[in-house]
Amino acid sequence: MSKICFIFLILICTKAFAESPIEPFVIDHNNAKKYGFKVKEYSDAQASHLELKGPKTINGCSPSRAGSALVSHNNKELSLNVATLDPNSPSEIIGYIRHNTNYKLVIFIDYLCPKGIEGKSRSYQLSSKRT
C-alpha cells in the first residue's frame, strides 16, 4: 500500500514541477483597452470596488481561471481565491476591499495557452490602491 501511495505522490509532484507559474501582467486604465480588457474602479462609503472583464482570447490563449488575492504591505499573499472559468461564459472578476485596511486587493484572469505556445500564458492583474 505504501508503495502505491509513494508512486501516486511522485506523479503528482512531477506534474506540479512540469507546470511552471505563468507570468503576471499588470492591467491598468492606460493599457486595458490595448489588450481588450474593460476595467472599472469605484468607491463607496465602505469599500473600493474593482471589476476586470477580459476578451475571449489573447494571442491564441483562452481565459482559464480567475481569482483574487489579499496582499500585505510587504507584498506577501495573505489570502488567495481561484476559480475555473466556464469557457462559454464571459471572463470577468469582481472584488472589493474595505477602506480601513493597509492591505491591497489583486484580482486576476489567467489566460492559458495551448501546447507549443505555453510560454505566452499570462495572469492579467488589476490591483487596488492601498487605503
Coordinates of N, CA and C in Angstrom, one line a residue:
M1 N 0.8 -1.2 0.0 CA 0.0 0.0 0.0 C 0.9 1.3 0.0
S2 N 1.9 1.2 0.8 CA 2.8 2.4 0.9 C 3.5 2.7 -0.4
K3 N 3.8 1.6 -1.2 CA 4.4 1.8 -2.5 C 3.5 2.5 -3.5
I4 N 2.2 2.1 -3.4 CA 1.2 2.8 -4.3 C 1.1 4.2 -4.0
C5 N 1.0 4.6 -2.7 CA 0.9 6.0 -2.3 C 2.2 6.8 -2.7
F6 N 3.3 6.1 -2.6 CA 4.6 6.8 -3.0 C 4.6 7.1 -4.5
I7 N 4.2 6.1 -5.3 CA 4.1 6.3 -6.7 C 3.1 7.4 -7.1
F8 N 2.0 7.4 -6.4 CA 1.0 8.4 -6.7 C 1.5 9.8 -6.3
L9 N 2.2 10.0 -5.2 CA 2.8 11.3 -4.8 C 3.9 11.7 -5.8
I10 N 4.7 10.8 -6.3 CA 5.7 11.1 -7.3 C 5.0 11.7 -8.6
L11 N 3.9 11.0 -9.0 CA 3.2 11.5 -10.2 C 2.7 12.9 -10.0
I12 N 2.1 13.2 -8.8 CA 1.5 14.5 -8.5 C 2.7 15.5 -8.5
C13 N 3.8 15.2 -7.9 CA 4.9 16.2 -7.8 C 5.5 16.4 -9.1
T14 N 5.6 15.4 -10.0 CA 6.2 15.6 -11.3 C 5.3 16.5 -12.1
K15 N 4.0 16.4 -12.1 CA 3.0 17.2 -12.8 C 3.2 18.7 -12.3
A16 N 3.3 18.8 -11.0 CA 3.4 20.2 -10.4 C 4.7 20.9 -10.9
F17 N 5.8 20.1 -10.9 CA 7.0 20.8 -11.4 C 7.0 21.0 -12.9
A18 N 6.3 20.2 -13.7 CA 6.2 20.4 -15.1 C 5.4 21.7 -15.5
E19 N 4.5 22.1 -14.6 CA 3.7 23.3 -14.9 C 4.4 24.5 -14.3
S20 N 5.0 25.3 -15.1 CA 5.7 26.5 -14.5 C 4.7 27.6 -14.2
P21 N 4.9 28.4 -13.3 CA 4.0 29.5 -13.0 C 3.9 30.5 -14.2
I22 N 2.8 31.0 -14.4 CA 2.6 31.9 -15.6 C 3.0 33.3 -15.2
E23 N 3.5 34.1 -16.2 CA 4.0 35.4 -15.9 C 2.8 36.4 -15.6
P24 N 3.0 37.2 -14.6 CA 2.0 38.2 -14.3 C 2.1 39.4 -15.2
F25 N 1.0 40.0 -15.5 CA 1.0 41.2 -16.4 C 0.0 42.2 -15.7
V26 N 0.4 43.4 -15.4 CA -0.4 44.4 -14.7 C -1.3 45.1 -15.7
I27 N -2.6 45.1 -15.4 CA -3.5 45.8 -16.2 C -3.9 47.1 -15.5
D28 N -4.0 48.2 -16.2 CA -4.5 49.5 -15.6 C -5.3 50.2 -16.6
H29 N -5.7 51.4 -16.2 CA -6.6 52.2 -17.2 C -5.8 52.6 -18.4
N30 N -4.5 52.7 -18.4 CA -3.7 53.1 -19.5 C -3.6 52.0 -20.6
N31 N -3.5 50.7 -20.2 CA -3.2 49.7 -21.2 C -4.4 48.7 -21.3
A32 N -5.4 48.8 -20.6 CA -6.5 47.9 -20.6 C -7.1 47.7 -22.0
K33 N -7.5 48.8 -22.6 CA -8.1 48.7 -23.9 C -7.2 48.1 -25.0
K34 N -5.9 48.3 -24.9 CA -4.9 47.8 -25.9 C -5.0 46.3 -25.9
Y35 N -5.2 45.7 -24.7 CA -5.3 44.2 -24.6 C -6.7 43.6 -24.5
G36 N -7.7 44.5 -24.8 CA -9.1 44.0 -24.9 C -9.8 43.9 -23.5
F37 N -9.3 44.5 -22.5 CA -9.9 44.4 -21.2 C -10.7 45.7 -20.9
K38 N -11.7 45.5 -20.1 CA -12.5 46.6 -19.5 C -12.3 46.6 -18.0
V39 N -11.9 47.8 -17.5 CA -11.6 48.0 -16.1 C -12.6 49.0 -15.6
K40 N -13.1 48.7 -14.4 CA -14.0 49.6 -13.7 C -13.5 49.6 -12.2
E41 N -13.2 50.8 -11.7 CA -12.9 51.0 -10.3 C -13.7 52.1 -9.7
Y42 N -14.3 51.9 -8.6 CA -15.1 52.9 -7.9 C -15.1 52.7 -6.4
S43 N -15.4 53.7 -5.7 CA -15.5 53.6 -4.2 C -16.9 54.1 -3.8
D44 N -17.3 53.5 -2.6 CA -18.5 54.0 -1.9 C -18.0 54.3 -0.5
A45 N -19.0 54.5 0.4 CA -18.6 54.9 1.7 C -17.8 53.7 2.5
Q46 N -18.0 52.5 2.1 CA -17.4 51.4 2.8 C -16.2 50.8 2.2
A47 N -16.1 50.8 0.8 CA -15.1 50.0 0.2 C -14.7 50.5 -1.2
S48 N -13.6 50.0 -1.7 CA -13.2 50.2 -3.1 C -13.6 49.0 -3.9
H49 N -14.1 49.1 -5.1 CA -14.6 48.0 -5.9 C -13.8 48.0 -7.2
L50 N -13.5 46.8 -7.6 CA -12.7 46.5 -8.8 C -13.5 45.5 -9.7
E51 N -13.5 45.8 -11.0 CA -14.0 44.9 -12.0 C -13.1 44.8 -13.1
L52 N -12.9 43.5 -13.6 CA -12.0 43.3 -14.7 C -12.7 42.3 -15.6
K53 N -12.9 42.7 -16.9 CA -13.5 41.9 -17.9 C -12.5 41.7 -19.0
G54 N -12.3 40.5 -19.4 CA -11.3 40.2 -20.4 C -11.9 39.7 -21.7
P55 N -11.1 39.7 -22.8 CA -11.5 39.2 -24.1 C -11.6 37.7 -24.2
K56 N -12.2 37.2 -25.2 CA -12.4 35.7 -25.4 C -11.0 35.0 -25.5
T57 N -10.1 35.7 -26.2 CA -8.8 35.1 -26.4 C -7.7 36.3 -26.5
I58 N -6.5 35.9 -26.1 CA -5.4 36.9 -26.3 C -4.2 36.0 -26.9
N59 N -3.8 36.4 -28.1 CA -2.7 35.7 -28.8 C -2.9 34.2 -28.8
G60 N -4.1 33.7 -29.0 CA -4.4 32.3 -29.1 C -4.6 31.6 -27.8
C61 N -4.6 32.4 -26.7 CA -4.7 31.9 -25.3 C -6.1 32.2 -24.8
S62 N -6.7 31.2 -24.1 CA -8.0 31.4 -23.5 C -8.0 31.6 -22.0
P63 N -9.1 32.3 -21.6 CA -9.2 32.5 -20.1 C -9.5 31.2 -19.5
S64 N -8.8 30.8 -18.4 CA -9.0 29.5 -17.8 C -9.4 29.7 -16.3
R65 N -8.8 30.6 -15.6 CA -9.0 30.8 -14.2 C -9.2 32.3 -13.9
A66 N -9.8 32.6 -12.8 CA -10.0 34.0 -12.3 C -10.0 33.9 -10.8
G67 N -9.5 35.0 -10.2 CA -9.5 35.0 -8.7 C -9.1 36.3 -8.1
S68 N -8.8 36.2 -6.8 CA -8.4 37.4 -6.1 C -7.4 37.0 -5.0
A69 N -6.6 38.0 -4.7 CA -5.6 37.8 -3.6 C -5.6 39.0 -2.7
L70 N -5.4 38.8 -1.4 CA -5.3 39.9 -0.5 C -3.8 39.9 -0.2
V71 N -3.1 41.1 -0.4 CA -1.7 41.2 -0.3 C -1.3 42.2 0.8
S72 N -0.3 41.9 1.6 CA 0.1 42.7 2.7 C 0.9 43.9 2.2
H73 N 1.3 44.7 3.2 CA 2.1 45.9 2.8 C 3.5 45.6 2.3
N74 N 4.0 44.4 2.6 CA 5.3 43.9 2.1 C 5.1 42.9 0.9
N75 N 4.0 43.0 0.3 CA 3.7 42.2 -0.9 C 3.7 40.7 -0.7
K76 N 3.2 40.2 0.5 CA 3.0 38.8 0.7 C 1.6 38.5 0.6
E77 N 1.3 37.4 -0.1 CA -0.1 37.0 -0.3 C -0.6 36.5 1.1
L78 N -1.7 37.0 1.5 CA -2.4 36.6 2.8 C -3.5 35.6 2.5
S79 N -4.1 35.8 1.4 CA -5.3 35.0 1.0 C -5.4 34.9 -0.5
L80 N -5.8 33.8 -1.0 CA -5.9 33.6 -2.4 C -7.1 32.8 -2.7
N81 N -7.9 33.2 -3.7 CA -9.1 32.5 -4.1 C -9.0 32.4 -5.6
V82 N -9.1 31.2 -6.1 CA -9.1 30.9 -7.6 C -10.2 30.0 -8.0
A83 N -10.9 30.4 -9.1 CA -12.0 29.6 -9.7 C -11.7 29.3 -11.1
T84 N -12.1 28.2 -11.6 CA -12.1 27.8 -13.0 C -13.2 28.5 -13.8
L85 N -12.8 29.1 -14.9 CA -13.8 29.8 -15.7 C -14.5 28.8 -16.7
D86 N -15.8 29.0 -16.9 CA -16.6 28.3 -17.9 C -16.2 28.9 -19.3
P87 N -15.7 28.0 -20.2 CA -15.3 28.6 -21.5 C -16.4 29.2 -22.3
N88 N -17.7 29.0 -21.9 CA -18.8 29.6 -22.7 C -19.3 30.8 -22.0
S89 N -18.7 31.2 -20.9 CA -19.2 32.4 -20.2 C -18.2 33.5 -20.3
P90 N -18.6 34.8 -20.1 CA -17.6 35.9 -20.2 C -16.6 35.8 -19.1
S91 N -15.4 36.2 -19.4 CA -14.3 36.2 -18.4 C -14.3 37.5 -17.7
E92 N -14.7 37.4 -16.4 CA -14.8 38.6 -15.6 C -14.6 38.2 -14.1
I93 N -14.1 39.2 -13.4 CA -13.9 39.0 -11.9 C -14.2 40.3 -11.3
I94 N -14.9 40.3 -10.1 CA -15.3 41.4 -9.4 C -14.8 41.3 -7.9
G95 N -14.2 42.3 -7.4 CA -13.8 42.2 -6.0 C -13.9 43.6 -5.3
Y96 N -13.9 43.5 -4.0 CA -13.9 44.8 -3.2 C -13.1 44.6 -1.9
I97 N -12.6 45.8 -1.5 CA -11.8 45.8 -0.2 C -12.2 47.0 0.6
R98 N -12.4 46.8 1.9 CA -12.8 47.9 2.7 C -11.7 49.0 2.8
H99 N -12.2 50.2 3.0 CA -11.2 51.4 3.1 C -10.3 51.3 4.3
N100 N -10.7 50.8 5.4 CA -10.0 50.8 6.6 C -9.0 49.7 6.8
T101 N -8.2 49.5 5.7 CA -7.2 48.4 5.8 C -5.9 48.9 5.1
N102 N -4.8 48.2 5.5 CA -3.5 48.5 4.9 C -3.1 47.5 3.8
Y103 N -4.1 46.7 3.5 CA -3.8 45.6 2.5 C -4.2 46.1 1.1
K104 N -3.8 45.3 0.1 CA -4.2 45.6 -1.2 C -4.9 44.4 -1.8
L105 N -5.9 44.6 -2.7 CA -6.6 43.6 -3.3 C -6.1 43.5 -4.8
V106 N -5.8 42.2 -5.2 CA -5.4 42.0 -6.6 C -6.4 41.0 -7.2
I107 N -7.1 41.4 -8.3 CA -8.0 40.5 -9.0 C -7.3 40.1 -10.3
F108 N -7.5 38.9 -10.8 CA -6.8 38.5 -12.0 C -7.6 37.5 -12.8
I109 N -7.2 37.4 -14.1 CA -7.7 36.4 -15.0 C -6.5 35.8 -15.7
D110 N -6.4 34.5 -15.6 CA -5.3 33.7 -16.2 C -5.7 33.3 -17.6
Y111 N -4.9 33.6 -18.5 CA -5.0 33.1 -19.9 C -4.0 32.1 -20.2
L112 N -4.4 30.8 -20.4 CA -3.5 29.7 -20.6 C -3.5 29.4 -22.1
C113 N -2.3 29.1 -22.5 CA -2.1 28.9 -24.0 C -1.9 27.4 -24.2
P114 N -2.3 27.0 -25.5 CA -2.2 25.6 -25.8 C -0.7 25.1 -26.0
K115 N -0.6 23.9 -26.1 CA 0.8 23.2 -26.3 C 1.5 23.9 -27.4
G116 N 2.7 24.2 -27.2 CA 3.5 24.8 -28.3 C 3.7 26.3 -28.0
I117 N 2.8 26.9 -27.4 CA 2.9 28.4 -27.1 C 2.6 28.6 -25.6
E118 N 2.9 27.6 -24.7 CA 2.6 27.7 -23.3 C 3.3 28.9 -22.7
G119 N 4.5 29.3 -23.2 CA 5.2 30.4 -22.7 C 4.5 31.8 -22.8
K120 N 3.5 31.9 -23.6 CA 2.7 33.1 -23.8 C 1.6 33.2 -22.8
S121 N 1.4 32.2 -21.9 CA 0.4 32.3 -20.9 C 0.7 33.4 -19.9
R122 N -0.4 34.2 -19.5 CA -0.2 35.3 -18.7 C -1.3 35.4 -17.6
S123 N -1.0 36.0 -16.5 CA -2.0 36.3 -15.5 C -2.2 37.8 -15.5
Y124 N -3.3 38.2 -16.0 CA -3.6 39.7 -16.2 C -4.2 40.1 -14.9
Q125 N -3.5 41.1 -14.2 CA -3.9 41.5 -12.9 C -4.2 43.0 -12.7
L126 N -5.2 43.3 -11.9 CA -5.6 44.6 -11.6 C -5.6 44.8 -10.1
S127 N -4.9 45.8 -9.6 CA -4.7 46.0 -8.2 C -5.4 47.2 -7.6
S128 N -5.9 47.1 -6.4 CA -6.5 48.3 -5.7 C -5.3 49.1 -5.2
K129 N -5.6 50.3 -4.9 CA -4.6 51.1 -4.3 C -4.7 50.9 -2.8
R130 N -3.6 51.0 -2.1 CA -3.7 50.8 -0.6 C -4.5 51.9 0.0
T131 N -5.3 51.6 0.9 CA -6.2 52.7 1.5 C -5.7 53.1 2.9

